[in-house]
XYZ file of C-alpha atoms in Angstrom:
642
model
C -38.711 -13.983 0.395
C -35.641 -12.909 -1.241
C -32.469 -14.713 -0.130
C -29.556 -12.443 1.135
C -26.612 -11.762 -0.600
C -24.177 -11.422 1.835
C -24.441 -11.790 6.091
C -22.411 -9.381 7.454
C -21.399 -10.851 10.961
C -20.241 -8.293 14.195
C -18.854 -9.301 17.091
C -19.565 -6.744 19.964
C -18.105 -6.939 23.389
C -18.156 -3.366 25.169
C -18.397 -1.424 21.827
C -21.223 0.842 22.988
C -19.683 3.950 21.566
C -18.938 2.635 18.107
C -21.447 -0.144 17.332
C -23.971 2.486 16.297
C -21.804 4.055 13.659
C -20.225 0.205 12.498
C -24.152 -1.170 11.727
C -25.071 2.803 9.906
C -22.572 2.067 7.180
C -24.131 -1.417 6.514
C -27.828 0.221 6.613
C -26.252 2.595 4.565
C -24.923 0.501 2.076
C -25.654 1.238 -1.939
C -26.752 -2.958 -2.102
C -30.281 -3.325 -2.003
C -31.246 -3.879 1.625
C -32.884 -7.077 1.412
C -29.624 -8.797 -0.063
C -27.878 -7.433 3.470
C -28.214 -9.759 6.564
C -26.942 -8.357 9.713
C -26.127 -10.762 12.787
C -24.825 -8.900 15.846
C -23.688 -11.267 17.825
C -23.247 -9.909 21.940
C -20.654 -12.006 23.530
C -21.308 -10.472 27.218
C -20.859 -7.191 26.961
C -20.902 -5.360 30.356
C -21.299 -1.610 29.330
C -24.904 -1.536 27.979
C -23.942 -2.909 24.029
C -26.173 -5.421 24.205
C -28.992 -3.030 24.832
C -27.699 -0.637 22.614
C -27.987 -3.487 19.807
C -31.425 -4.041 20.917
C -32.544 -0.701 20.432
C -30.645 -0.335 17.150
C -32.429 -3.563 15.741
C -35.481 -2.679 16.285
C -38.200 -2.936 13.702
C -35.329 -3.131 11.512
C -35.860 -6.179 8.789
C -32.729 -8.491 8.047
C -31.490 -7.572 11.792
C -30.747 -10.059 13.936
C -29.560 -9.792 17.770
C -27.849 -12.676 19.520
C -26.738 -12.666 23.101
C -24.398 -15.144 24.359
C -21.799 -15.093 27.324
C -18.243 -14.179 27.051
C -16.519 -16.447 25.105
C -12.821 -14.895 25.980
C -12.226 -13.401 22.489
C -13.921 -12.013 19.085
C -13.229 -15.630 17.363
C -16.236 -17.155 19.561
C -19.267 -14.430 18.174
C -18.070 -14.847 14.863
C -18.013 -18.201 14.599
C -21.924 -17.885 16.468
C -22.598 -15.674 13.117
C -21.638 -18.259 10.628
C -23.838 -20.470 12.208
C -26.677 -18.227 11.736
C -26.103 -16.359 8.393
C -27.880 -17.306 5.603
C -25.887 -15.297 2.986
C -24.077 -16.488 -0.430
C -20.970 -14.245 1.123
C -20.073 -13.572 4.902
C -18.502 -10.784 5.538
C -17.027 -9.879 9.154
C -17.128 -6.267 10.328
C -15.838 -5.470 13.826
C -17.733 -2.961 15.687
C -14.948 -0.160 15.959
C -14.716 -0.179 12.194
C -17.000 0.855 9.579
C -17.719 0.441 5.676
C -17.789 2.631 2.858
C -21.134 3.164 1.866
C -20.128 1.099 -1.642
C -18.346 -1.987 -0.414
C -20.283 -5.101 -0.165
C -21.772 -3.778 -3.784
C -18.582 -3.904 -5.068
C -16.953 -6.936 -3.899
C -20.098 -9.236 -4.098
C -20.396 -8.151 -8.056
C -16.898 -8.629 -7.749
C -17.135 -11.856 -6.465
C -20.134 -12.910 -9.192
C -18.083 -11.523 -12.117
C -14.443 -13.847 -11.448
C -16.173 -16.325 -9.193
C -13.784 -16.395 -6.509
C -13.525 -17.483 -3.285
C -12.675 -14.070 -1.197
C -12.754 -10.441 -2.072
C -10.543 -8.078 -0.321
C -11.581 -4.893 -0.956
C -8.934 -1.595 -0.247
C -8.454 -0.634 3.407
C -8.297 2.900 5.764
C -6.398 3.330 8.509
C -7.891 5.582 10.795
C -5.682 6.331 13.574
C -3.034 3.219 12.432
C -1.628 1.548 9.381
C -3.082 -0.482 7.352
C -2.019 -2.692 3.957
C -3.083 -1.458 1.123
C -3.300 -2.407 -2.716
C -2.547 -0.134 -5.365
C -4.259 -2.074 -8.349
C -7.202 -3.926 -8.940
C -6.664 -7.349 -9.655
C -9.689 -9.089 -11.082
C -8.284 -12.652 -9.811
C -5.412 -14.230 -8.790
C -4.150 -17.436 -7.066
C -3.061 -17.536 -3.487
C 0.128 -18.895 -4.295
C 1.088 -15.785 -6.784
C 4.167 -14.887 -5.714
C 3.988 -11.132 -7.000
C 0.899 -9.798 -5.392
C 1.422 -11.911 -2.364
C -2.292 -11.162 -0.865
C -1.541 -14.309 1.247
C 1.615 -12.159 3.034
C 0.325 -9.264 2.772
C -3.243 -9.119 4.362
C -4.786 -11.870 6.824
C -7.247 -9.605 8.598
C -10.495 -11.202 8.474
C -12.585 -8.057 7.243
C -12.900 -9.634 3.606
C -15.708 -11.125 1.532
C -15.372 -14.810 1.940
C -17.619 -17.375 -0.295
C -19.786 -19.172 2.308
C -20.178 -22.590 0.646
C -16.638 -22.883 0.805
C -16.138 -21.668 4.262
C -18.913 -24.629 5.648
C -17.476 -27.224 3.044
C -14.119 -26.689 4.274
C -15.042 -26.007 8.108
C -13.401 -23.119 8.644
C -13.815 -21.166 11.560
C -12.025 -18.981 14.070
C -10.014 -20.080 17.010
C -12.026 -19.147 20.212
C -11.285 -17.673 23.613
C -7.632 -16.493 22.528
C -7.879 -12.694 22.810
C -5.903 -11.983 19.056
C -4.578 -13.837 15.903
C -7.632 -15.634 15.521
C -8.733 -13.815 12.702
C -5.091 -15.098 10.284
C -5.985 -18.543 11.429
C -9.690 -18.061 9.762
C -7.889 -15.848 6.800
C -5.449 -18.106 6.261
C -7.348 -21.098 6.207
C -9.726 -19.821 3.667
C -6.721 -18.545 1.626
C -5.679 -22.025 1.811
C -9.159 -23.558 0.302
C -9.814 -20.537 -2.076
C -9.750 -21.166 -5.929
C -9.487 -17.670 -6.871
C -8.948 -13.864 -4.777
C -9.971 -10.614 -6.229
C -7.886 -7.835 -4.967
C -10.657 -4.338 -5.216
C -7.959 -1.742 -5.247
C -9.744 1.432 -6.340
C -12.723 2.079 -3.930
C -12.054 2.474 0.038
C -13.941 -0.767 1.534
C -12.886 -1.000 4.895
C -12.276 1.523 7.575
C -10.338 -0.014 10.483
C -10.202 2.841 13.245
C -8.184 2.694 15.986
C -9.728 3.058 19.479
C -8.557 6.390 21.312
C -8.762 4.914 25.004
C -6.173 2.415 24.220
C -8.607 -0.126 24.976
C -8.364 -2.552 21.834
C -7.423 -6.226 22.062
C -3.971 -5.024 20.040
C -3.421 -2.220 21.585
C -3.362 -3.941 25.274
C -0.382 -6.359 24.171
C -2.938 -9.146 22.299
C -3.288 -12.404 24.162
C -1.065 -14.082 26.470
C 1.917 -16.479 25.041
C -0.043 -19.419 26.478
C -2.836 -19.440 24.561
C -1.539 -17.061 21.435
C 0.645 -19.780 20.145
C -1.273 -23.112 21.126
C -4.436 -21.281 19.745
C -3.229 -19.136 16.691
C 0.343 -19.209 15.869
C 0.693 -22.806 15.900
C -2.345 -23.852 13.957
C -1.242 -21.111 10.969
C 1.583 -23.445 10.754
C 0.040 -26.440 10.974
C -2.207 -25.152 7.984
C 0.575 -24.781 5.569
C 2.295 -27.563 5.659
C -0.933 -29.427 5.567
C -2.113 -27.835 2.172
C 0.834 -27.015 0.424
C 3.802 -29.225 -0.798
C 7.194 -28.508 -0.103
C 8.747 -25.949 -2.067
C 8.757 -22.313 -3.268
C 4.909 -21.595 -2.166
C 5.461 -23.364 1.255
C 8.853 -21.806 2.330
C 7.620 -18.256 1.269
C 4.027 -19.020 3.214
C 6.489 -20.061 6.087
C 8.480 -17.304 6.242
C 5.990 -14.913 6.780
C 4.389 -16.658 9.528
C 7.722 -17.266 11.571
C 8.264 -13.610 10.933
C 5.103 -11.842 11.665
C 3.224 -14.480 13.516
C 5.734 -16.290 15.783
C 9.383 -14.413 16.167
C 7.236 -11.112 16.317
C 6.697 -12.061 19.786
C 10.647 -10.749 21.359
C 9.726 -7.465 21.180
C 9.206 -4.308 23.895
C 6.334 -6.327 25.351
C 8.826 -9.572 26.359
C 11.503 -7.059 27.767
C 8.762 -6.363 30.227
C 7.492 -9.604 30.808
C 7.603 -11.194 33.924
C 9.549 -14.377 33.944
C 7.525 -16.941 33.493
C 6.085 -14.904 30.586
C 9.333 -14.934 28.896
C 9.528 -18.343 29.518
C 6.432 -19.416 27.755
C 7.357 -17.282 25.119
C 10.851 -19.085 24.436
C 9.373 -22.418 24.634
C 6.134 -22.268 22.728
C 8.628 -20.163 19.970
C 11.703 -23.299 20.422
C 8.945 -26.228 19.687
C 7.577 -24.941 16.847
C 11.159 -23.650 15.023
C 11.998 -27.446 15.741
C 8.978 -28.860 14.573
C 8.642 -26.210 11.400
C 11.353 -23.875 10.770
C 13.568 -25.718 7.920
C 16.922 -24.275 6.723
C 15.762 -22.890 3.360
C 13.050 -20.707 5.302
C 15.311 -19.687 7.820
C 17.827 -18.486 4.942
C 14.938 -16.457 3.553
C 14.606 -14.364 6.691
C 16.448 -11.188 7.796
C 19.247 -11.986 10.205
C 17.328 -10.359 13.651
C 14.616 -13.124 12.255
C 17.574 -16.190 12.146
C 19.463 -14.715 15.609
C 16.328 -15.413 17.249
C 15.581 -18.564 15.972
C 18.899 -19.425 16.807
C 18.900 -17.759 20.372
C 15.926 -19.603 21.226
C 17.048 -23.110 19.874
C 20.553 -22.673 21.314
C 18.911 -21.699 24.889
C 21.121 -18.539 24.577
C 19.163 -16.282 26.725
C 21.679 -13.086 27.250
C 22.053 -12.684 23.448
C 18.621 -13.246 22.783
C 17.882 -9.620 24.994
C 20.429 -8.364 23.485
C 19.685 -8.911 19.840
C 16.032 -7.570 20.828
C 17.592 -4.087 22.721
C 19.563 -3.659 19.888
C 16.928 -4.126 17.153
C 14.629 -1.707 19.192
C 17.283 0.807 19.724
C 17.025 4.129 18.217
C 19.761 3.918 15.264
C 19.554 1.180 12.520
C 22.026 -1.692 13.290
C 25.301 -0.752 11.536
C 26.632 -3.147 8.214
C 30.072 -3.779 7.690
C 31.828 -5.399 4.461
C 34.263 -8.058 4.305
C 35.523 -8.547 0.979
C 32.592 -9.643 -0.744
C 29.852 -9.929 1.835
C 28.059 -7.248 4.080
C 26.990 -8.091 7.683
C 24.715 -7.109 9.859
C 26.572 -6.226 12.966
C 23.962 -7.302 16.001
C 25.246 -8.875 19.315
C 27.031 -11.604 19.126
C 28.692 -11.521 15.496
C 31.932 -13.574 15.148
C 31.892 -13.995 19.457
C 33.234 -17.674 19.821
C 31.064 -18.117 22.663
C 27.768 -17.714 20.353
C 28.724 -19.694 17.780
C 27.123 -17.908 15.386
C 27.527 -18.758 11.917
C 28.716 -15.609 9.972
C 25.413 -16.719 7.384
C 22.933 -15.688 9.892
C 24.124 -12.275 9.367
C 24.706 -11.975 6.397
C 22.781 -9.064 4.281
C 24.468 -8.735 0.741
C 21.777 -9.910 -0.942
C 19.747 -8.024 0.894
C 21.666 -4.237 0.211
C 20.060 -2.028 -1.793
C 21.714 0.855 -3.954
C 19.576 4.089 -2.570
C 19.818 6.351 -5.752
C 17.953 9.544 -7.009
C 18.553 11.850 -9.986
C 18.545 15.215 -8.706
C 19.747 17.099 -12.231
C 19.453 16.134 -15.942
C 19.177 18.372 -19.159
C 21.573 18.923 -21.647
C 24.856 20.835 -22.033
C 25.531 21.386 -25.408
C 26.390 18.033 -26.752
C 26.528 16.350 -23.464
C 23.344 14.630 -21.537
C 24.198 15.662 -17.546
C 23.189 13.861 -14.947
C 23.284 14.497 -11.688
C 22.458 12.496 -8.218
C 23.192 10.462 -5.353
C 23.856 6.773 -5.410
C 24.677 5.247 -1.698
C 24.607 1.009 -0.603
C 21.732 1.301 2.007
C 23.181 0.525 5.465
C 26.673 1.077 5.025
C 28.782 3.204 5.674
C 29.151 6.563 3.144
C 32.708 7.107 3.413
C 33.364 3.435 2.607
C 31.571 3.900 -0.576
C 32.673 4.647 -4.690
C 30.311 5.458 -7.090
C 30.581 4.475 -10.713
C 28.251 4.765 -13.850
C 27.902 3.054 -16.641
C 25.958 2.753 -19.942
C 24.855 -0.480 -21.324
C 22.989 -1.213 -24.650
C 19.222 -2.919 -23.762
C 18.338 -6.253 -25.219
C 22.356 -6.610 -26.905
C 25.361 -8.459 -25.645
C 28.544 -6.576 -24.934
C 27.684 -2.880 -25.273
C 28.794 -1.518 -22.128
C 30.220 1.840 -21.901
C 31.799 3.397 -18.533
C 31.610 6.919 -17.723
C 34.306 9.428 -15.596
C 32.156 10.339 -12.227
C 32.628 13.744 -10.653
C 31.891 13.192 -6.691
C 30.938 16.011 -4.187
C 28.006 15.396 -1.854
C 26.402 13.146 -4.868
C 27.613 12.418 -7.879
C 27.836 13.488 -11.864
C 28.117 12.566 -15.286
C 28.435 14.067 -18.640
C 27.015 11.935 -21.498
C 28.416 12.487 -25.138
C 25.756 10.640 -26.025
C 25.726 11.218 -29.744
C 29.231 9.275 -29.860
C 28.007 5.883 -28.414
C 27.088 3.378 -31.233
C 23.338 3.105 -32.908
C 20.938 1.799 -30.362
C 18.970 2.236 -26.571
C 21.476 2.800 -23.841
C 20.113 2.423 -20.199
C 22.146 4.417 -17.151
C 23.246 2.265 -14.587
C 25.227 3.380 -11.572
C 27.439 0.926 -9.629
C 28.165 1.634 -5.972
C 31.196 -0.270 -4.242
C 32.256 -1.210 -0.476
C 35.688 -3.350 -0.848
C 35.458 -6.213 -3.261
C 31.329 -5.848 -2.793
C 29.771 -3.937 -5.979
C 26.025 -3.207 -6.121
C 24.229 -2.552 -9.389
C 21.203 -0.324 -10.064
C 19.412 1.615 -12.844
C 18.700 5.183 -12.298
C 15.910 7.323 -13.024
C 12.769 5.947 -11.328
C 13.947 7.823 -7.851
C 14.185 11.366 -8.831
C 13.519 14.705 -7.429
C 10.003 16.440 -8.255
C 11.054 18.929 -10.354
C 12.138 16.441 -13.407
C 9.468 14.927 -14.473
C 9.780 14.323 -17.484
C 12.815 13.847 -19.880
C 14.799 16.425 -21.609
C 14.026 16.972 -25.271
C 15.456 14.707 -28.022
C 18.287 16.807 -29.923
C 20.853 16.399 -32.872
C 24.323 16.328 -31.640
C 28.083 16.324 -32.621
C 28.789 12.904 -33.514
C 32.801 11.960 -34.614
C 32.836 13.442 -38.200
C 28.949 13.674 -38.439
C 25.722 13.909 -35.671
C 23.234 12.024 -33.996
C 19.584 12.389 -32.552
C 20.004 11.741 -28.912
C 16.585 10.811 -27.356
C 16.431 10.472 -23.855
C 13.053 8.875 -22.268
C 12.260 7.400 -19.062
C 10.860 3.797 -19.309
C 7.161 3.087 -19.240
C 6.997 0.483 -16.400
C 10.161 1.362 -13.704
C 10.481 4.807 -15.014
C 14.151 4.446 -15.674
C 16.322 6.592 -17.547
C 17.249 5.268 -21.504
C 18.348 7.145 -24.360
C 18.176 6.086 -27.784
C 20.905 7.215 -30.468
C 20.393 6.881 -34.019
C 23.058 8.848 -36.377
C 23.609 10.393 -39.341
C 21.252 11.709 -41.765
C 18.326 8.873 -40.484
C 18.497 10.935 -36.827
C 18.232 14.027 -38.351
C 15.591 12.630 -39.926
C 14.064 12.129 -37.300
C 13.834 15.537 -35.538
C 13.399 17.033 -38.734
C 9.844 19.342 -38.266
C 8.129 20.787 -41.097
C 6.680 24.346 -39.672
C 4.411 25.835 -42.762
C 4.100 25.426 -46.388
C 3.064 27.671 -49.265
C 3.787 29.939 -52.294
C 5.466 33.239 -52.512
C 3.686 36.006 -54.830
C 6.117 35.034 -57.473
C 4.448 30.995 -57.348
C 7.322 29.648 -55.592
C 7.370 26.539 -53.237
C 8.686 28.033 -50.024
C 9.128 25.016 -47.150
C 10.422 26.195 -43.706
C 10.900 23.836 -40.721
C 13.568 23.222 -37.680
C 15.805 20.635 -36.099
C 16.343 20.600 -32.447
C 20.457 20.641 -32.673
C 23.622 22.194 -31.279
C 25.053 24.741 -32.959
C 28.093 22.543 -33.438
C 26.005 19.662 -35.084
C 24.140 22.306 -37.191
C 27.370 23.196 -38.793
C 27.814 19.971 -40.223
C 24.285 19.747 -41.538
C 22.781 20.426 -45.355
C 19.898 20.466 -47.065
C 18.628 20.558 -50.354
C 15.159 20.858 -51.810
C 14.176 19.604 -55.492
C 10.920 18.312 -57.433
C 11.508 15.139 -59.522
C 9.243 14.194 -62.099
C 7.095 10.870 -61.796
C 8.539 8.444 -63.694
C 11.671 10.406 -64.655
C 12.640 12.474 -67.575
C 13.507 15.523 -65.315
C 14.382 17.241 -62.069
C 14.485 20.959 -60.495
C 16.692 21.725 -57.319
C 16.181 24.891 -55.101
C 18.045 26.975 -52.179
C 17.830 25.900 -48.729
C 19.231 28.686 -46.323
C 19.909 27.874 -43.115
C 20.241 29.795 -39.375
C 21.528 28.256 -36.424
C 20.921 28.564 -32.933
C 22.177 27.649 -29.505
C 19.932 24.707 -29.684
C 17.879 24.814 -32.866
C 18.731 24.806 -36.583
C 15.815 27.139 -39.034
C 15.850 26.188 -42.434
C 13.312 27.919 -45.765
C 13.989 26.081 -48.742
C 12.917 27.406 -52.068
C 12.364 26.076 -55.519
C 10.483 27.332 -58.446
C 7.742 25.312 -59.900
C 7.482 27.613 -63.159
C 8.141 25.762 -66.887
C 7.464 22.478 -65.604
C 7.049 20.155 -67.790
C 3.379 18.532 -68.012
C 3.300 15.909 -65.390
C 2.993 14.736 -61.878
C 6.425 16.186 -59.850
C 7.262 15.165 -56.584
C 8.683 17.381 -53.670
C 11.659 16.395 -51.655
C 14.289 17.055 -49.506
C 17.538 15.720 -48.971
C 19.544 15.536 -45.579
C 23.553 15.498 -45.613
C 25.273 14.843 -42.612
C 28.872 13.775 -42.634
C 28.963 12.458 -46.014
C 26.068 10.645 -45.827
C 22.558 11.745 -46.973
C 19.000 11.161 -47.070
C 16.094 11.905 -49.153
C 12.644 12.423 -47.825
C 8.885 13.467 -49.323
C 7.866 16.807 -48.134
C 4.806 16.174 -45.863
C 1.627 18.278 -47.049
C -1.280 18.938 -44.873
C -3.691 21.104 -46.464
C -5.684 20.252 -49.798
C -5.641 20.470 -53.430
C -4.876 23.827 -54.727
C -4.278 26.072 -57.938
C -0.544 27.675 -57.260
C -0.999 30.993 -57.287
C -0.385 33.554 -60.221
C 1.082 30.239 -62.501
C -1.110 28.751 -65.119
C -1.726 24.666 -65.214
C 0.178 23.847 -61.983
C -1.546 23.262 -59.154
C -0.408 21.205 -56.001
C -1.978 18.268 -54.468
C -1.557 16.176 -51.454
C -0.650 12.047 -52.184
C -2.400 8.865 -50.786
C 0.996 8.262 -48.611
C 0.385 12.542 -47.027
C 3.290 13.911 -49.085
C 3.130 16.899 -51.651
C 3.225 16.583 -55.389
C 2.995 18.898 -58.191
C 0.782 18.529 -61.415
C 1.095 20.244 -63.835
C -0.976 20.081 -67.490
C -0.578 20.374 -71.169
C -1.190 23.351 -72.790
C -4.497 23.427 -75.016
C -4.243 23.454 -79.072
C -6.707 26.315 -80.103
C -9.575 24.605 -82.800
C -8.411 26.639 -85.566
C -4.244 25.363 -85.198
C -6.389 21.603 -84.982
C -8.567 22.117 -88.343
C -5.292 23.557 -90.320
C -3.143 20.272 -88.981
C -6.087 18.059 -90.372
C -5.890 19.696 -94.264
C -2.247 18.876 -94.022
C -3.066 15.795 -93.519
């Protein structure tokens, strides 16, 4: 008998409605049913589940129903399923939710492929938010700060390894109604050697129930038995299996944010007393016991008012920094020189005895900026946007923008702003020196400046950059490029000037010969009529090796935003040999000398005799033409004078 791949374990207490649709999508799964094992664990349901799971099972193979009494909370079944499965993976599935019909094919192959310890495949909200990923990460360690799967996701609807789950003894918390599930997560995160994040297929469907009648949705357990039970041992997890440091504090912070401060919300405003009083000190003995000064630093100020509030005994502010946190306007920032605070109960009030660091947010202020115009204006790049320090207020605020050179010292370049509801700049781009500028926009409050690049926030309509053009540069031009980076989509523009940018944007549109067996080349440049004017050309054919040369016309017509060009030269008594085709570029003084490109094949130039044109190993076009013949007759009269 084949062994099963994975055990999918389901708790069921009064899920009558939904545990028939939860156990289709594993019957329904693309993995070969014999590597599924299904334990449905009962844990004293009272509204006919148990029988429902009964009827469901059977004569169903790899089905297994186990009835036990109520254990006070989902934590107890599941741990019942671990006992039983058999599985190389366990995978928990709660009986409101369901799979996609792909999942457990996907993350156990993930699994086999990277050998990791748990698989977290991409999640659905139905009826509530969820976290999601937005990449597929083969594997990762826990302790990677820039995924963060460890703060980001401690459900316990993953694919965990089971050898490591029994060699480690992990299990859930039971009889504490919710956060049992992070204590199991967590734990395993904790032991894991690898995680594979399975970003592009929908694994997991967590649906919310529509009676209201979820664990989570009634308020989650009591303060009691939530912290003794599941906040506290999350902690107690941490700083048993990682050192102090960067890992630990980070690890820490999310925990006291989202696991044990969560708790002065709505729900505590309308707790009875002695609720509120558990609450405060189950949430004071653990800040004393775990809450250092470098993680309470790292949390947002409501976060390090409570702590303090709590620690400090200061009940009044501590409903007040909760009222005001919940109210229905962000909490206003003001700036003080340098520094931006977070204006919640209790800021500079001698009787608090606050220090002004708790609420502190400049480090946490963000520049909110969006391009809402760009495209050019003659010479000039203009851009066009808004640019506002998050927070704070608007009329406080000065917007300015500057250009710096990437990857060089000292190239910084700052622009005249035009304000109205946003802001704007004009860009004479082709007069900043040779190199890759990047827009920056700099948004000030008193002495407190904010930096930020612009471009990656921008309205729909521009997306994408506005063509590369030759532009007026001092005496000469440039070829502006604008582009918006490839990994933060930021707004850069290269300038290169002179002939090598014209160079650049030089296009070669067809190629042939006139009836008379003249090379006629046409092309364009994107330009400005004002850079066109201080543009020439010239065409010519050199011979290989020297020993001669033949120049042509060029004539030129100019546009608002284009320069044509047909340049002309006459192949016709050539001398025999190989001639090259070029072109030369004059801007400003200074010129350039290029190979004409050639596409097409070898050919015979029309209506001229021994010259025909060919195309070059390096793709450019060259001219060859031959000797004439000496008839037999002129060769037997040369050899009797000889």
């Amino acid at each position: 008998m084949t062994s099963p791949k994975v055990s999918v374990v389901v708790p069921v207490y009064n899920c009558r409605s939904s545990v028939g649709r939860a156990l289709r999508s594993v019957f329904e799964q693309t993995l070969a049913g014999g590597l599924v094992e299904v334990i449905a664990v009962d844990d004293g349901s009272t509204d006919g589940s148990g029988e429902e799971l009964d009827r469901i099972a059977a004569g169903r193979a790899g089905v297994a129903v186990v009835r036990q009494p109520n254990s006070g909370g989902p934590g107890g079944p599941r741990n019942t399923g671990i006992k039983r499965a058999s599985g190389e993976y366990l995978f928990f599935l709660d009986a409101d939710d369901h799979l996609g019909p792909e999942a457990l094919e996907r993350m156990c192959a993930m699994a086999d492929e990277q050998r990791t310890d748990v698989v977290i495949g991409n999640y659905v909200g139905v009826g509530r938010g969820v976290a999601r990923f937005d990449t597929t990460i083969p594997r990762i360690s826990v302790d990677d700060p820039k995924t963060d799967v460890y703060g980001r996701s401690l459900t316990a609807h993953k694919l965990f390894r089971r050898d490591m789950v029994v060699e480690h003894g992990i299990r859930f918390p039971e009889g504490v109604l919710s956060g049992e599930d992070k204590v199991f997560a967590a734990h395993a995160f904790l032991h894991a050697s690898g995680v594979s994040v399975l970003a592009d297929y929908d694994c997991y469907y967590l649906v919310e129930r529509d009676d209201g009648s979820s664990i989570m949705q009634g308020g989650g357990a009591p303060a009691g038995a939530y912290f003794a039970e599941a906040a506290r041992p999350l902690l107690e997890q941490v700083v048993s299996h990682r050192e102090p440091g960067e890992v630990r504090d980070r690890m820490l912070v999310r925990h006291f944010q989202r696991d044990v401060l969560h708790r002065f919300n709505g729900r505590f405003l309308a707790a009875s007393e002695d609720e509120r009083r558990e609450t405060r000190e189950a949430v004071r003995a653990l800040c004393e016991e775990y809450l250092t000064s470098s993680v309470l630093m790292r949390m947002p100020p409501r976060h390090r008012l409570l702590a303090h509030c709590v620690l400090g005994d200061h009940r009044r502010l501590l409903v007040e920094i909760i009222k005001a946190a919940l109210g229905p306007e962000p909490v206003p920032v003001v700036v003080d020189k340098d520094r931006a605070f977070s204006l919640f109960p209790g800021f500079r009030d001698p009787s608090a005895a606050v220090p002004d660091a708790y609420f502190d947010v400049t480090d946490r202020l963000r520049v909110r900026r969006s391009v809402t115009a760009l495209g050019w204006d003659g010479d000039r790049l203009r851009v066009g946007g808004t640019a506002l320090l998050s927070m704070v207020d608007a009329a406080d605020q000065s917007v300015a923008a500057v250009l710096m050179r990437s990857k060089t010292s000292g190239g910084e370049h700052r622009l005249e702003v035009a304000r109205d509801a946003g802001f704007a700049v004009d860009i004479a781009a082709g007069s900043m020196p040779s190199g890759t500028w990047d827009l920056h926009v700099e948004v000030a409050s008193d002495h407190l400046v904010k930096e930020a690049r612009l471009g990656a926030d921008r309205v729909p309509e521009i997306d994408t950059a506005p063509p590369a053009r030759f532009v007026t540069s001092g005496m000469g031009g440039a070829a502006v490029t604008p582009f918006f980076t490839r990994e933060y989509g930021n707004l850069s523009f290269t300038v290169v000037p002179g002939p090598g940018g014209l160079r650049r944007l030089l296009r070669f549109d067809s190629l042939g010969w006139d009836e008379s067996g003249r090379l006629r080349v046409s092309g364009h440049v994107a330009a400005t009529r004002s850079a066109s004017a201080r543009v020439q050309f010239a065409i010519g054919l050199d011979r290989r090796g020297g020993g001669g040369s033949r120049r042509g016309d060029v004539e030129t017509l100019a546009g608002a935003d284009r320069l044509e060009f047909t340049a002309v030269v006459d192949p016709r008594g050539l001398g025999a040999g190989r001639w090259d085709a070029w072109m030369e570029l004059a801007v400003g003084g200074e010129t350039s000398r290029i190979r004409v490109p050639m596409a097409e094949p070898s050919s015979a130039v029309p209506g001229v005799r021994r010259t025909s044109f060919y195309r070059t190993g390096g793709g450019n076009l060259a001219v060859q033409v031959v000797p004439r013949r000496v008839s037999g007759m002129i060769k037997r009269r040369l050899g009797r004078t000889g």
